[in-house]
Structure formats: C-alpha cells, structure tokens
C-alpha cells in the first residue's frame, strides 16, 4: 500500500468498504458519523501517527453534546479500524484502548410496549392523527410489527398482494437476511388503499416535502407525540407490544421470534439464508390471528374474551397446532 494512501481517512474508507456484511443503514451511520466528527480532526494524519491524545477530545466532545452512545460507537469503530490497519501493517497499536471507560454508557431505554388496555384507545384515535398515508403506516406497523426502517423504506415491488406476502430484501434487514412478512386481510386492505395514494411511485411512503425521498425517520414518532405518547411509546414499540401480548396468549415463541427476525446465531451458518422461509404457513396464521386480536381489542372485547377466542384452548389455537405438526 502506497504511503500516501495511509492517512486515517483513506484507511477508514477501505475498512468501511471491507465490511460488506453491514446493512445499508448501518453502513451509512458509520460513514456519516466519521465524516462529521472524526475526519475533520484526524482524517489527514497518517494513521500510524494518530494517538490517544488526538482521539480523546473528539470522543469527549461528542459525549458532551449529549450523544454519549455515539461517542462510545466512535471509540468502538476506531478500535476496529486500527485492528484493520494493523493487519495491513500500517500501525502497531490501538490508541483507543486507553479510552474504553472515558465515556459513561447511558442507561438503555428500551421501546416500551402499549399495554393491552391501551391498545383500544390507540387504534380508535389513530385515524385522526394526520395524513392518511401516515395513518396507514402506523396501522401497518401495528399489524406487521417490523422495524420502522423496514416499512418506511419499502418498495411496492417487494409486495405480492395476490399471495399476501411481503419480502423485505436482505439489504434493509438488520441481520442481512431477507425476511418474509405474511400479510393479514386487514394489512391487504390498507395496502390497496395506500396504492391509490402512492402507487404511482416506487416507494410506499414518499416524503411529503421531498417526494423523491422516503418518509423521514422522525415522522411517525412525531405523530405519536401529537397523539399524547411522548416519552411513553414509539413506532418501534409495536414490536414489544406484539411480543408481550402474543406471549401472554402463549403463542409459540420460536414462530414469533422468526416473525420478529430476531438474531439467532446458529452453529450451522449454511442454513441461515433459508431461515426466513421457515414455518411460513404457521406464521401466516399467527399474523392473521394478531390482526384479529387488534380488531377485537378495538371493539372493546375483554381480555378474558380474547383469551377464550385466541388462547391455548381456543379453536383457532387447535387449528394452528395442526399446521405446526405438519411443518
């Protein structure tokens, strides 16, 4: 490697390019953060001359502006970068090693679920929350419990409405594997309505101000804030809402986990690319049950009535278990 190619920035860009397993969103986050906070300070320095004293003020400065999580990520990314540079013979040590405890890790705020008592109020007030496309986005978040970015950045080409299947491509999935979302009848109705609003373009949810871009990351949460959920509930919270309620009703955990596309590290990684196709029949039943459960809650059905209709001893559960046996 030519000496002039060995600046911190040039090595960092090679390191980023080498991480082909990153999702598009994560790769963009790393690139934007390094370009805004790190490259202006040390980008032009030879990587072999970058010291702890160069990096400490960068990391502390980011933490002091209230972004402690980003500061910790910068230290971790730089550590990985120096390991990469060391493997290329460009430096001998990791100057971030002395900065491991320089930023206090913030308390993790998980995405709290809506309780089953709160779901009816949400479902019965969401239609008045804003633009119809945004309302449909929130309803689809509730019905599909995907990650917000997976819905926000979706393309019409990913949807097969005739077969009630949405296939999220691997590039937009956190774990870099495609993900199949069986669509309930309620989701199909919403998607057909949405198609009359945005079907002329490629994406489901174009930005209002910049139609060539997708809906911004903050739009859905701003709507939830206007609905009175500031600090209590976010669009990502539909995932924990579904997990909690389906768990309460004793739905098979392995099926629900697959539908959530949670990371499950397996020893046989050769099977991993096919995991997204597993148990599709039973997952489709669970997704339809979930949509019907939400409808029942919106109607005001009691939890005991819902347990009777959807719980472990219900006709619907017996039908699901028969399908599971065949799978």
Coordinates of N, CA and C in Angstrom, one line a residue, residues 68-69 72 104-110:
X68 N -23.8 10.5 24.1 CA -22.8 9.5 24.7 C -22.8 8.2 23.9
X69 N -24.0 7.7 23.4 CA -24.0 6.5 22.7 C -23.1 6.6 21.4
X72 N -19.4 6.4 22.3 CA -19.0 5.1 22.5 C -18.8 4.3 21.2
X104 N -19.2 7.4 30.0 CA -20.1 6.6 30.8 C -21.3 6.2 29.9
X105 N -21.5 4.9 29.8 CA -22.6 4.3 29.0 C -23.9 4.8 29.5
X106 N -24.8 5.4 28.7 CA -26.1 5.9 29.1 C -27.0 4.7 29.4
X107 N -28.0 4.9 30.3 CA -28.9 3.9 30.6 C -29.8 3.6 29.4
X108 N -29.9 2.3 29.0 CA -30.6 1.9 27.8 C -32.1 2.1 28.1
X109 N -32.7 2.8 27.1 CA -34.1 3.0 27.1 C -34.7 2.1 26.1
X110 N -35.3 1.0 26.5 CA -35.9 0.1 25.5 C -37.2 0.7 25.0

